[in-house]
Coordinates of N, CA and C and ligand atoms in Angstrom, one line a residue:
X1 N -28.2 -4.9 -10.3 CA -27.5 -5.3 -11.5 C -26.8 -4.1 -12.1
X2 N -27.6 -3.0 -12.2 CA -27.0 -1.8 -12.8 C -25.8 -1.3 -12.0
X3 N -25.9 -1.5 -10.7 CA -24.8 -1.0 -9.8 C -23.6 -1.9 -10.0
X4 N -23.8 -3.2 -10.0 CA -22.7 -4.1 -10.3 C -21.9 -3.7 -11.5
X5 N -22.7 -3.5 -12.6 CA -22.1 -3.1 -13.9 C -21.3 -1.8 -13.7
X6 N -21.9 -0.9 -13.0 CA -21.2 0.4 -12.9 C -19.9 0.3 -12.0
X7 N -19.9 -0.6 -11.0 CA -18.7 -0.8 -10.2 C -17.6 -1.5 -11.1
X8 N -18.1 -2.4 -11.9 CA -17.1 -3.1 -12.8 C -16.5 -2.0 -13.8
X9 N -17.4 -1.1 -14.3 CA -16.9 -0.1 -15.2 C -15.9 0.8 -14.4
X10 N -16.2 1.1 -13.1 CA -15.3 1.9 -12.3 C -13.9 1.2 -12.3
X11 N -13.9 -0.1 -12.0 CA -12.6 -0.8 -11.9 C -11.9 -0.7 -13.3
X12 N -12.6 -0.8 -14.4 CA -12.0 -0.8 -15.7 C -11.4 0.6 -16.0
X13 N -12.1 1.6 -15.5 CA -11.6 3.0 -15.8 C -10.4 3.2 -15.0
X14 N -10.4 2.7 -13.8 CA -9.1 2.9 -12.9 C -8.0 2.1 -13.6
X15 N -8.2 0.9 -14.0 CA -7.2 0.1 -14.6 C -6.6 0.8 -15.8
X16 N -7.5 1.5 -16.6 CA -6.9 2.2 -17.8 C -6.5 3.6 -17.4
X17 N -6.5 4.0 -16.1 CA -5.9 5.3 -15.7 C -6.7 6.5 -16.1
X18 N -8.0 6.3 -16.4 CA -8.8 7.5 -16.8 C -9.3 8.2 -15.5
X19 N -8.5 9.1 -15.0 CA -8.8 9.7 -13.7 C -10.0 10.5 -13.7
X20 N -10.3 11.3 -14.7 CA -11.4 12.2 -14.7 C -12.7 11.4 -14.8
X21 N -12.7 10.3 -15.7 CA -13.9 9.5 -15.8 C -14.1 8.7 -14.5
X22 N -13.0 8.3 -13.9 CA -13.1 7.5 -12.6 C -13.8 8.4 -11.6
X23 N -13.3 9.7 -11.5 CA -13.9 10.7 -10.6 C -15.4 10.9 -10.8
X24 N -15.7 11.1 -12.1 CA -17.2 11.4 -12.3 C -18.0 10.2 -12.1
X25 N -17.6 9.0 -12.4 CA -18.4 7.8 -12.1 C -18.5 7.6 -10.6
X26 N -17.5 7.9 -9.9 CA -17.5 7.8 -8.4 C -18.6 8.7 -7.9
X27 N -18.7 10.0 -8.4 CA -19.7 10.9 -8.0 C -21.1 10.4 -8.4
X28 N -21.2 9.8 -9.6 CA -22.5 9.3 -10.0 C -23.0 8.2 -9.1
X29 N -22.0 7.3 -8.7 CA -22.4 6.2 -7.8 C -22.8 6.7 -6.4
X30 N -22.1 7.7 -5.9 CA -22.5 8.3 -4.7 C -23.9 8.9 -4.8
X31 N -24.2 9.6 -5.9 CA -25.5 10.2 -6.1 C -26.6 9.2 -6.2
X32 N -26.2 8.0 -6.7 CA -27.2 6.9 -6.8 C -27.4 6.3 -5.4
X33 N -26.7 6.7 -4.4 CA -26.8 6.2 -3.0 C -26.0 4.9 -2.7
X34 N -25.0 4.7 -3.6 CA -24.2 3.5 -3.3 C -23.2 3.8 -2.2
X35 N -23.1 2.8 -1.2 CA -22.2 3.0 -0.1 C -20.8 3.2 -0.5
X36 N -20.1 4.2 0.1 CA -18.7 4.5 -0.3 C -17.8 3.2 -0.1
X37 N -18.1 2.4 0.9 CA -17.3 1.2 1.2 C -17.4 0.2 0.0
X38 N -18.6 0.1 -0.5 CA -18.9 -0.8 -1.7 C -18.1 -0.3 -2.9
X39 N -18.1 1.0 -3.1 CA -17.4 1.6 -4.2 C -15.9 1.3 -4.1
X40 N -15.4 1.4 -2.9 CA -14.0 1.1 -2.6 C -13.7 -0.4 -2.8
X41 N -14.5 -1.2 -2.2 CA -14.1 -2.7 -2.3 C -14.4 -3.3 -3.6
X42 N -15.5 -3.0 -4.2 CA -15.9 -3.6 -5.5 C -15.5 -2.9 -6.7
X43 N -15.1 -1.6 -6.6 CA -14.7 -0.9 -7.7 C -13.2 -0.7 -7.7
X44 N -12.7 0.2 -6.8 CA -11.3 0.7 -6.7 C -10.4 -0.5 -6.4
X45 N -10.7 -1.2 -5.3 CA -9.7 -2.2 -4.8 C -9.6 -3.3 -5.8
X46 N -10.7 -3.7 -6.4 CA -10.7 -4.8 -7.4 C -9.9 -4.3 -8.6
X47 N -10.0 -3.0 -9.0 CA -9.3 -2.5 -10.1 C -7.8 -2.5 -9.8
X48 N -7.4 -2.1 -8.6 CA -6.0 -2.0 -8.2 C -5.4 -3.4 -8.1
X49 N -6.2 -4.4 -7.7 CA -5.7 -5.7 -7.6 C -5.3 -6.2 -9.0
X50 N -6.1 -5.9 -10.0 CA -5.8 -6.2 -11.4 C -4.5 -5.5 -11.9
X51 N -4.4 -4.3 -11.5 CA -3.2 -3.5 -11.9 C -2.0 -4.2 -11.4
X52 N -2.0 -4.6 -10.1 CA -0.9 -5.2 -9.4 C -0.5 -6.5 -10.1
X53 N -1.6 -7.3 -10.4 CA -1.4 -8.6 -11.1 C -0.8 -8.4 -12.5
X54 N -1.3 -7.4 -13.2 CA -0.8 -7.2 -14.6 C 0.7 -6.7 -14.6
X55 N 1.0 -5.9 -13.6 CA 2.4 -5.4 -13.5 C 3.3 -6.6 -13.2
X56 N 2.9 -7.5 -12.3 CA 3.7 -8.6 -12.0 C 3.9 -9.5 -13.3
X57 N 2.8 -9.6 -14.1 CA 2.9 -10.5 -15.3 C 3.5 -9.7 -16.5
X58 N 4.0 -8.5 -16.2 CA 4.6 -7.7 -17.3 C 3.6 -7.4 -18.4
X59 N 2.3 -7.3 -18.1 CA 1.3 -6.8 -19.0 C 1.1 -5.3 -18.9
X60 N 1.6 -4.8 -17.8 CA 1.5 -3.3 -17.5 C 2.8 -2.9 -17.1
X61 N 3.1 -1.6 -17.3 CA 4.4 -1.1 -17.0 C 4.3 0.1 -16.0
X62 N 5.4 0.6 -15.5 CA 5.4 1.7 -14.5 C 4.5 2.9 -14.8
X63 N 4.6 3.5 -16.0 CA 3.7 4.6 -16.3 C 2.2 4.3 -16.2
X64 N 1.8 3.1 -16.6 CA 0.4 2.8 -16.5 C 0.0 2.5 -15.0
X65 N 0.9 2.0 -14.3 CA 0.7 1.8 -12.8 C 0.4 3.2 -12.2
X66 N 1.3 4.1 -12.6 CA 1.2 5.5 -12.0 C -0.1 6.1 -12.3
X67 N -0.6 6.0 -13.6 CA -1.9 6.7 -13.9 C -3.0 6.0 -13.2
X68 N -2.9 4.7 -13.1 CA -4.0 4.0 -12.3 C -4.0 4.5 -10.9
X69 N -2.9 4.6 -10.3 CA -2.8 5.1 -8.9 C -3.4 6.5 -8.8
X70 N -3.1 7.3 -9.8 CA -3.7 8.7 -9.8 C -5.2 8.6 -9.9
X71 N -5.7 7.7 -10.7 CA -7.2 7.6 -10.8 C -7.8 7.2 -9.5
X72 N -7.1 6.3 -8.8 CA -7.6 5.8 -7.5 C -7.6 7.0 -6.5
X73 N -6.6 7.8 -6.6 CA -6.5 9.0 -5.7 C -7.7 9.9 -5.9
X74 N -8.0 10.2 -7.2 CA -9.1 11.1 -7.5 C -10.4 10.6 -7.0
X75 N -10.6 9.3 -7.0 CA -11.8 8.7 -6.5 C -11.9 8.7 -5.0
X76 N -10.7 8.4 -4.4 CA -10.6 8.4 -2.9 C -10.9 9.8 -2.3
X77 N -10.5 10.8 -3.1 CA -10.8 12.2 -2.6 C -12.3 12.4 -2.4
X78 N -13.1 11.7 -3.2 CA -14.6 11.9 -3.0 C -15.1 11.0 -1.9
X79 N -14.6 9.8 -1.9 CA -15.3 8.8 -0.9 C -14.7 8.9 0.5
X80 N -13.4 9.3 0.6 CA -12.8 9.4 1.9 C -13.6 10.2 2.9
X81 N -14.0 11.4 2.6 CA -14.7 12.2 3.6 C -16.1 11.6 4.0
X82 N -16.6 10.7 3.1 CA -17.9 10.1 3.4 C -17.8 8.9 4.2
X83 N -16.6 8.4 4.3 CA -16.4 7.1 5.0 C -16.3 7.4 6.6
X84 N -17.4 7.7 7.2 CA -17.4 8.0 8.6 C -18.2 7.0 9.3
X85 N -18.2 7.0 10.7 CA -19.0 6.1 11.5 C -18.3 4.9 11.9
X86 N -18.9 4.1 12.8 CA -18.3 2.9 13.4 C -17.7 1.9 12.4
X87 N -18.5 1.6 11.4 CA -18.2 0.6 10.4 C -16.9 0.9 9.7
X88 N -16.6 2.2 9.5 CA -15.5 2.6 8.8 C -14.3 3.2 9.6
X89 N -14.4 3.0 10.9 CA -13.3 3.6 11.7 C -12.0 2.9 11.5
X90 N -10.9 3.6 11.7 CA -9.6 3.0 11.4 C -9.4 1.6 11.9
X91 N -8.8 0.8 11.1 CA -8.5 -0.6 11.5 C -7.2 -0.7 12.2
X92 N -6.5 0.4 12.2 CA -5.1 0.4 12.8 C -4.2 1.5 12.1
X93 N -3.1 1.8 12.8 CA -2.2 2.8 12.3 C -0.9 2.1 11.8
X94 N -0.6 2.4 10.5 CA 0.5 1.8 9.9 C 1.6 2.9 9.5
X95 N 2.8 2.6 9.8 CA 3.9 3.5 9.4 C 4.6 2.8 8.2
X96 N 4.7 3.5 7.1 CA 5.4 3.0 5.9 C 6.6 3.9 5.5
X97 N 7.6 3.3 4.9 CA 8.7 4.1 4.4 C 9.6 3.3 3.5
X98 N 10.4 3.9 2.7 CA 11.4 3.2 1.9 C 12.7 3.4 2.7
X99 N 13.5 2.3 2.7 CA 14.7 2.3 3.6 C 15.9 3.2 3.1
X100 N 16.8 3.5 4.1 CA 17.9 4.4 3.8 C 18.7 3.9 2.5
X101 N 19.1 4.9 1.7 CA 19.8 4.7 0.5 C 19.0 4.4 -0.7
X102 N 17.7 4.4 -0.5 CA 16.8 4.0 -1.6 C 15.7 5.1 -1.9
X103 N 15.6 5.5 -3.1 CA 14.6 6.6 -3.4 C 13.3 6.0 -4.1
X104 N 13.3 4.7 -4.4 CA 12.1 4.2 -5.1 C 10.9 4.2 -4.1
X105 N 9.8 4.9 -4.6 CA 8.7 5.0 -3.8 C 7.3 4.7 -4.4
X106 N 7.4 4.3 -5.7 CA 6.1 4.0 -6.4 C 5.4 2.9 -5.8
X107 N 6.1 1.8 -5.5 CA 5.5 0.6 -4.9 C 5.0 0.9 -3.5
X108 N 5.8 1.6 -2.7 CA 5.4 2.0 -1.3 C 4.2 2.8 -1.4
X109 N 4.1 3.8 -2.3 CA 2.9 4.6 -2.4 C 1.7 3.8 -2.7
X110 N 1.8 2.8 -3.5 CA 0.7 2.0 -3.8 C 0.2 1.2 -2.6
X111 N 1.2 0.7 -1.9 CA 0.9 0.0 -0.6 C 0.1 0.9 0.3
X112 N 0.6 2.2 0.4 CA -0.1 3.1 1.3 C -1.6 3.4 0.8
X113 N -1.7 3.5 -0.5 CA -3.1 3.8 -1.0 C -4.0 2.6 -0.7
X114 N -3.5 1.4 -1.0 CA -4.3 0.2 -0.8 C -4.6 0.0 0.7
X115 N -3.7 0.3 1.6 CA -3.9 0.1 3.0 C -5.0 1.1 3.5
X116 N -4.8 2.4 3.0 CA -5.8 3.4 3.3 C -7.2 3.0 2.8
X117 N -7.2 2.5 1.6 CA -8.5 2.0 1.0 C -9.1 0.9 1.9
X118 N -8.2 0.1 2.5 CA -8.7 -1.1 3.3 C -9.1 -0.6 4.7
X119 N -9.0 0.7 5.0 CA -9.4 1.2 6.3 C -8.4 1.4 7.3
X120 N -7.1 1.4 6.9 CA -6.0 1.7 7.9 C -5.6 3.2 7.8
X121 N -5.1 3.7 8.9 CA -4.6 5.1 8.9 C -3.1 4.9 8.5
X122 N -2.6 5.6 7.5 CA -1.3 5.4 7.0 C -0.4 6.6 7.3
X123 N 0.7 6.4 7.9 CA 1.7 7.5 8.1 C 2.9 7.1 7.2
X124 N 3.0 7.9 6.1 CA 4.1 7.6 5.1 C 5.2 8.6 5.4
X125 N 6.4 8.0 5.8 CA 7.5 8.8 6.2 C 8.5 9.1 5.0
X126 N 8.1 8.6 3.8 CA 8.9 8.9 2.7 C 10.0 7.9 2.4
X127 N 11.1 8.4 1.8 CA 12.2 7.5 1.3 C 13.5 7.8 2.1
X128 N 14.4 6.9 2.0 CA 15.7 7.1 2.6 C 15.7 7.1 4.1
X129 N 14.9 6.2 4.7 CA 14.6 6.2 6.1 C 15.6 5.3 6.9
X130 N 16.2 5.9 7.9 CA 17.2 5.2 8.7 C 16.4 4.5 9.9
X131 N 17.1 3.5 10.5 CA 16.5 2.8 11.6 C 16.1 3.8 12.7
X132 N 17.0 4.8 13.0 CA 16.7 5.7 14.0 C 15.4 6.5 13.7
X133 N 15.3 6.9 12.4 CA 14.1 7.7 12.0 C 12.8 6.9 12.2
X134 N 12.9 5.6 11.8 CA 11.7 4.7 11.9 C 11.3 4.7 13.4
X135 N 12.3 4.5 14.3 CA 12.0 4.4 15.7 C 11.4 5.8 16.2
X136 N 12.0 6.9 15.8 CA 11.5 8.2 16.2 C 10.0 8.3 15.7
X137 N 9.7 8.0 14.5 CA 8.3 8.1 14.0 C 7.4 7.1 14.7
X138 N 7.9 5.9 15.0 CA 7.1 4.9 15.7 C 6.7 5.5 17.0
X139 N 7.6 6.1 17.7 CA 7.3 6.6 19.1 C 6.4 7.8 19.0
X140 N 6.6 8.6 18.0 CA 5.8 9.8 17.8 C 4.3 9.5 17.5
X141 N 4.2 8.5 16.6 CA 2.8 8.2 16.1 C 2.1 7.0 16.7
X142 N 2.8 6.3 17.5 CA 2.3 5.1 18.2 C 1.5 4.2 17.2
X143 N 2.2 3.7 16.3 CA 1.6 2.8 15.2 C 1.5 1.4 15.7
X144 N 0.6 0.7 14.9 CA 0.4 -0.8 15.3 C 1.3 -1.7 14.4
X145 N 1.9 -1.2 13.4 CA 2.7 -2.0 12.5 C 3.6 -1.1 11.6
X146 N 4.7 -1.6 11.2 CA 5.6 -0.8 10.4 C 5.9 -1.6 9.1
X147 N 5.9 -0.9 8.0 CA 6.1 -1.5 6.7 C 7.4 -0.9 6.0
X148 N 8.3 -1.8 5.7 CA 9.5 -1.3 5.0 C 9.5 -1.7 3.6
X149 N 9.9 -0.8 2.7 CA 10.0 -1.1 1.3 C 11.5 -0.8 0.8
X150 N 11.9 -1.7 -0.1 CA 13.2 -1.5 -0.7 C 13.2 -2.1 -2.1
X151 N 13.9 -1.4 -3.1 CA 13.9 -1.9 -4.5 C 15.3 -2.2 -5.0
X152 N 16.3 -2.0 -4.1 CA 17.6 -2.4 -4.6 C 18.2 -3.5 -3.8
X153 N 19.0 -4.4 -4.4 CA 19.5 -5.5 -3.7 C 20.5 -5.1 -2.6
X154 N 21.0 -3.8 -2.8 CA 21.9 -3.3 -1.8 C 21.1 -2.8 -0.6
X155 N 20.1 -2.0 -0.8 CA 19.4 -1.4 0.3 C 18.5 -2.4 1.1
X156 N 18.1 -3.5 0.4 CA 17.2 -4.5 1.1 C 17.9 -5.1 2.3
X157 N 19.3 -5.1 2.2 CA 20.1 -5.7 3.4 C 19.9 -4.9 4.6
X158 N 19.7 -3.6 4.4 CA 19.5 -2.7 5.6 C 18.3 -2.9 6.4
X159 N 17.3 -3.6 5.8 CA 16.1 -4.0 6.5 C 16.4 -4.8 7.8
X160 N 17.4 -5.7 7.6 CA 17.8 -6.5 8.8 C 18.3 -5.6 9.9
X161 N 19.1 -4.6 9.6 CA 19.6 -3.7 10.6 C 18.5 -3.0 11.3
X162 N 17.4 -2.6 10.6 CA 16.3 -1.9 11.2 C 15.6 -2.9 12.2
X163 N 15.4 -4.1 11.7 CA 14.7 -5.1 12.6 C 15.5 -5.3 13.8
X164 N 16.8 -5.5 13.7 CA 17.7 -5.7 14.8 C 17.7 -4.5 15.8
X165 N 17.7 -3.3 15.2 CA 17.7 -2.1 16.0 C 16.4 -2.0 16.9
X166 N 15.3 -2.4 16.3 CA 14.1 -2.4 17.1 C 14.2 -3.4 18.2
X167 N 14.7 -4.6 17.9 CA 14.9 -5.6 18.9 C 15.8 -5.1 20.0
X168 N 16.9 -4.5 19.6 CA 17.9 -4.0 20.6 C 17.2 -3.0 21.5
X169 N 16.4 -2.2 20.9 CA 15.7 -1.1 21.7 C 14.5 -1.7 22.5
X170 N 14.3 -3.0 22.3 CA 13.2 -3.8 23.0 C 11.8 -3.2 22.6
X171 N 11.7 -2.9 21.3 CA 10.4 -2.4 20.8 C 9.7 -3.6 20.1
X172 N 8.6 -3.9 20.6 CA 7.9 -5.1 20.0 C 6.8 -4.7 19.1
X173 N 7.1 -4.4 17.9 CA 6.0 -4.0 16.9 C 6.2 -4.8 15.7
X174 N 5.1 -5.3 15.1 CA 5.3 -6.1 13.9 C 5.9 -5.3 12.7
X175 N 6.9 -5.9 12.1 CA 7.6 -5.2 10.9 C 7.4 -6.1 9.7
X176 N 6.8 -5.6 8.7 CA 6.7 -6.3 7.4 C 7.5 -5.7 6.3
X177 N 7.9 -6.5 5.3 CA 8.8 -5.9 4.3 C 8.2 -6.3 2.9
X178 N 8.7 -5.5 1.9 CA 8.3 -5.7 0.6 C 9.1 -5.0 -0.4
X179 N 9.0 -5.3 -1.7 CA 9.8 -4.6 -2.7 C 10.2 -5.7 -3.7
X180 N 10.4 -5.3 -5.0 CA 10.7 -6.3 -6.0 C 11.8 -7.3 -5.8
X181 N 12.9 -6.9 -5.2 CA 14.0 -7.9 -5.1 C 13.8 -8.9 -3.9
X182 N 12.8 -8.7 -3.1 CA 12.7 -9.5 -1.9 C 11.9 -10.8 -2.2
X183 N 12.0 -11.7 -1.3 CA 11.1 -12.9 -1.3 C 10.8 -13.3 0.2
X184 N 10.0 -14.3 0.3 CA 9.6 -14.8 1.6 C 10.8 -15.3 2.4
X185 N 11.6 -16.0 1.7 CA 12.8 -16.6 2.4 C 13.7 -15.5 3.0
X186 N 13.9 -14.4 2.2 CA 14.7 -13.3 2.7 C 14.0 -12.7 4.0
X187 N 12.7 -12.5 3.8 CA 12.0 -11.9 4.9 C 12.1 -12.7 6.2
X188 N 12.0 -14.0 6.1 CA 12.1 -14.9 7.2 C 13.5 -14.8 7.8
X189 N 14.5 -14.8 6.9 CA 15.9 -14.8 7.4 C 16.3 -13.6 8.2
X190 N 15.7 -12.4 7.8 CA 16.0 -11.2 8.5 C 15.1 -11.0 9.7
X191 N 14.2 -11.9 10.0 CA 13.3 -11.8 11.1 C 12.1 -10.9 11.0
X192 N 11.7 -10.6 9.7 CA 10.5 -9.8 9.5 C 9.2 -10.6 9.9
X193 N 8.2 -9.9 10.2 CA 6.9 -10.6 10.5 C 6.1 -10.9 9.3
X194 N 6.6 -10.5 8.1 CA 5.8 -10.9 6.9 C 6.4 -10.3 5.7
X195 N 6.0 -10.8 4.6 CA 6.5 -10.3 3.3 C 5.3 -10.2 2.3
X196 N 5.2 -9.0 1.7 CA 4.1 -8.8 0.7 C 4.7 -8.7 -0.7
X197 N 4.2 -9.5 -1.5 CA 4.7 -9.5 -2.9 C 4.1 -8.3 -3.7
X198 N 2.9 -7.9 -3.3 CA 2.2 -6.8 -4.0 C 1.5 -6.0 -2.9
X199 N 1.0 -4.8 -3.4 CA 0.3 -4.0 -2.5 C -1.0 -4.7 -2.0
X200 N -1.6 -5.5 -2.9 CA -2.8 -6.2 -2.6 C -2.5 -7.2 -1.5
X201 N -1.3 -8.0 -1.7 CA -0.9 -8.9 -0.6 C -0.6 -8.3 0.7
X202 N 0.0 -7.1 0.6 CA 0.3 -6.3 1.8 C -0.9 -6.1 2.7
X203 N -2.0 -5.8 2.0 CA -3.3 -5.5 2.8 C -3.7 -6.8 3.5
X204 N -3.6 -8.0 2.8 CA -4.0 -9.2 3.5 C -3.1 -9.6 4.6
X205 N -1.8 -9.3 4.4 CA -0.8 -9.6 5.4 C -1.1 -8.8 6.6
X206 N -1.3 -7.5 6.5 CA -1.6 -6.6 7.6 C -2.9 -7.1 8.3
X207 N -3.9 -7.4 7.5 CA -5.1 -7.9 8.1 C -4.8 -9.1 9.0
X208 N -4.0 -10.0 8.4 CA -3.8 -11.3 9.1 C -3.0 -11.1 10.4
X209 N -2.1 -10.1 10.4 CA -1.3 -9.8 11.6 C -2.1 -9.1 12.7
X210 N -2.9 -8.1 12.2 CA -3.5 -7.2 13.2 C -5.0 -7.7 13.5
X211 N -5.5 -8.4 12.6 CA -6.9 -8.9 12.9 C -7.0 -10.4 12.6
X212 N -6.4 -11.1 13.5 CA -6.3 -12.6 13.3 C -7.6 -13.3 13.2
X213 N -8.6 -12.8 14.0 CA -9.9 -13.6 14.1 C -10.9 -13.1 13.1
Ligands
B1M301 CO1 15.5 2.2 -10.2 N1 16.2 0.4 -10.2 N2 17.3 2.9 -9.8 N3 14.7 4.0 -10.5 N4 14.0 1.4 -11.0 C1 15.2 -0.7 -10.5 C2 14.7 -1.2 -9.1 C3 16.1 -1.8 -11.2 C4 15.6 -3.2 -11.0 C5 16.3 -1.4 -12.7 C6 17.2 -2.3 -13.5 O1 18.4 -2.2 -13.4 N5 16.6 -3.2 -14.2 C7 17.5 -1.5 -10.6 C8 17.8 -2.3 -9.3 C9 18.9 -3.4 -9.5 C10 19.2 -4.1 -8.3 O2 19.2 -3.6 -7.2 N6 19.6 -5.3 -8.5 C11 17.5 0.0 -10.3 C12 18.6 0.8 -10.2 C13 19.9 0.1 -10.3 C14 18.5 2.2 -9.9 C15 19.7 3.2 -9.7 C16 20.9 2.7 -8.9 C17 20.1 3.7 -11.1 C18 21.3 4.6 -11.1 O3 21.2 5.7 -10.6 N7 22.3 4.0 -11.6 C19 19.0 4.4 -9.0 C20 19.0 4.2 -7.4 C21 18.6 5.4 -6.7 C22 18.5 5.0 -5.2 O4 17.5 4.5 -4.9 N8 19.5 5.3 -4.5 C23 17.6 4.2 -9.5 C24 16.7 5.3 -9.7 C25 15.4 5.1 -10.2 C26 14.5 6.3 -10.5 C27 14.7 7.5 -9.5 C28 14.8 6.8 -11.9 C29 13.1 5.7 -10.5 C30 12.4 5.7 -9.1 C31 11.3 6.7 -9.1 C32 10.5 6.6 -7.8 O5 10.3 5.5 -7.3 N9 10.0 7.7 -7.4 C33 13.4 4.2 -10.8 C34 12.5 3.2 -11.3 C35 11.1 3.8 -11.6 C36 12.8 1.9 -11.4 C37 12.0 0.7 -12.0 C38 12.0 1.0 -13.5 C39 10.6 0.6 -11.5 C40 10.4 0.4 -10.0 C41 8.9 0.6 -9.7 O6 8.5 1.7 -9.3 N10 8.2 -0.4 -10.0 C42 12.8 -0.5 -11.6 C43 12.9 -1.6 -12.7 C44 11.6 -2.4 -12.8 O7 11.1 -2.8 -11.8 N11 11.1 -2.5 -14.0 C45 14.1 0.0 -11.1 C46 6.7 -0.3 -9.9 C47 6.2 -0.6 -8.5 C48 4.7 -0.6 -8.5 O8 6.6 -1.9 -8.1 O9 8.2 -1.1 -6.4 O10 8.1 -3.6 -6.9 P1 7.4 -2.2 -6.8 O11 6.3 -2.4 -5.7 C49 5.3 -3.5 -5.7 C50 5.8 -4.7 -4.9 O12 7.2 -4.9 -4.9 C51 5.2 -4.5 -3.6 O13 4.0 -3.8 -3.9 C52 4.1 -2.9 -5.0 C53 2.9 -2.8 -5.8 O14 2.3 -4.1 -6.1 N12 5.8 -3.7 -2.5 C54 5.5 -3.9 -1.2 C55 6.7 -2.7 -2.6 N13 7.0 -2.2 -1.4 C56 6.3 -3.0 -0.5 C57 6.2 -2.9 0.9 C58 5.4 -3.9 1.5 C59 4.7 -4.8 0.8 C60 4.7 -4.8 -0.6 O15 5.2 -3.9 2.8 C61 5.8 -2.9 3.6

């Protein structure tokens, strides 16, 4: 019971972006012998899910999202090295980036943090990424899935070019898309393998594509 309450407190600290308190409660939970995976799932991920929800409902704004993400990073620094062994081995390699012409990376970074938290190895190639660069990074890193992010109605159109480029090069890797101006209909129209409305949804989407059973 005490542990459940502390995990709830951890989620609340993360939501309010109190990074130092988040860090020290994470340490305390580890010292109490709580599994890092439980801290991640029941504390951090639940907190971030609330952050995503509140941002969508306009109850939270960009600066608050950023401080929550920072709090998550502080906690992850402690639990990451402890998450070793079979149970926590990587669930797959994901390449993420924001498309060419677009510098928005806050959402993409959140997606990266959440995927990492969910057990994926994330290769973040940054912003302004061309189809050629995605392909180069795909070949270099041999990833299982690619995630494209775009925040502008102009740059989201380039996602189609990327998907078509991969098809032309006969590279068969799942490509998912996300970003505020997108929707499922657009993702279907450009031939993407999925659309994530939020970082939280992105994790479920990747799980459903790479771990169907
Ligand atoms: Co820009 N900007 N901006 N901006 N900016 C928007 C997007 C805009 C809606 C503001 C507005 O006019 N109301 C507008 C776009 C309009 C349009 O296209 N129709 C806009 C504009 C116009 C511009 C400039 C052109 C402004 C200018 O210079 N005249 C310029 C463009 C520069 C460029 O990219 N070439 C520009 C610049 C900037 C800043 C640099 C100042 C800054 C970006 C800083 C940064 O990212 N490092 C910025 C910001 C911060 C915003 C707003 C305010 C916030 C975006 C954000 O970070 N949201 C935005 C207005 C708004 O949304 N209130 C705006 C928070 C983030 C957590 O949400 O990115 O949606 P989001 O990510 C979510 C989901 O979408 C999803 O998960 C995330 C977390 O839940 N998701 C994925 C995202 N990627 C995903 C990928 C997935 C799955 C899910 O799978 C791979």
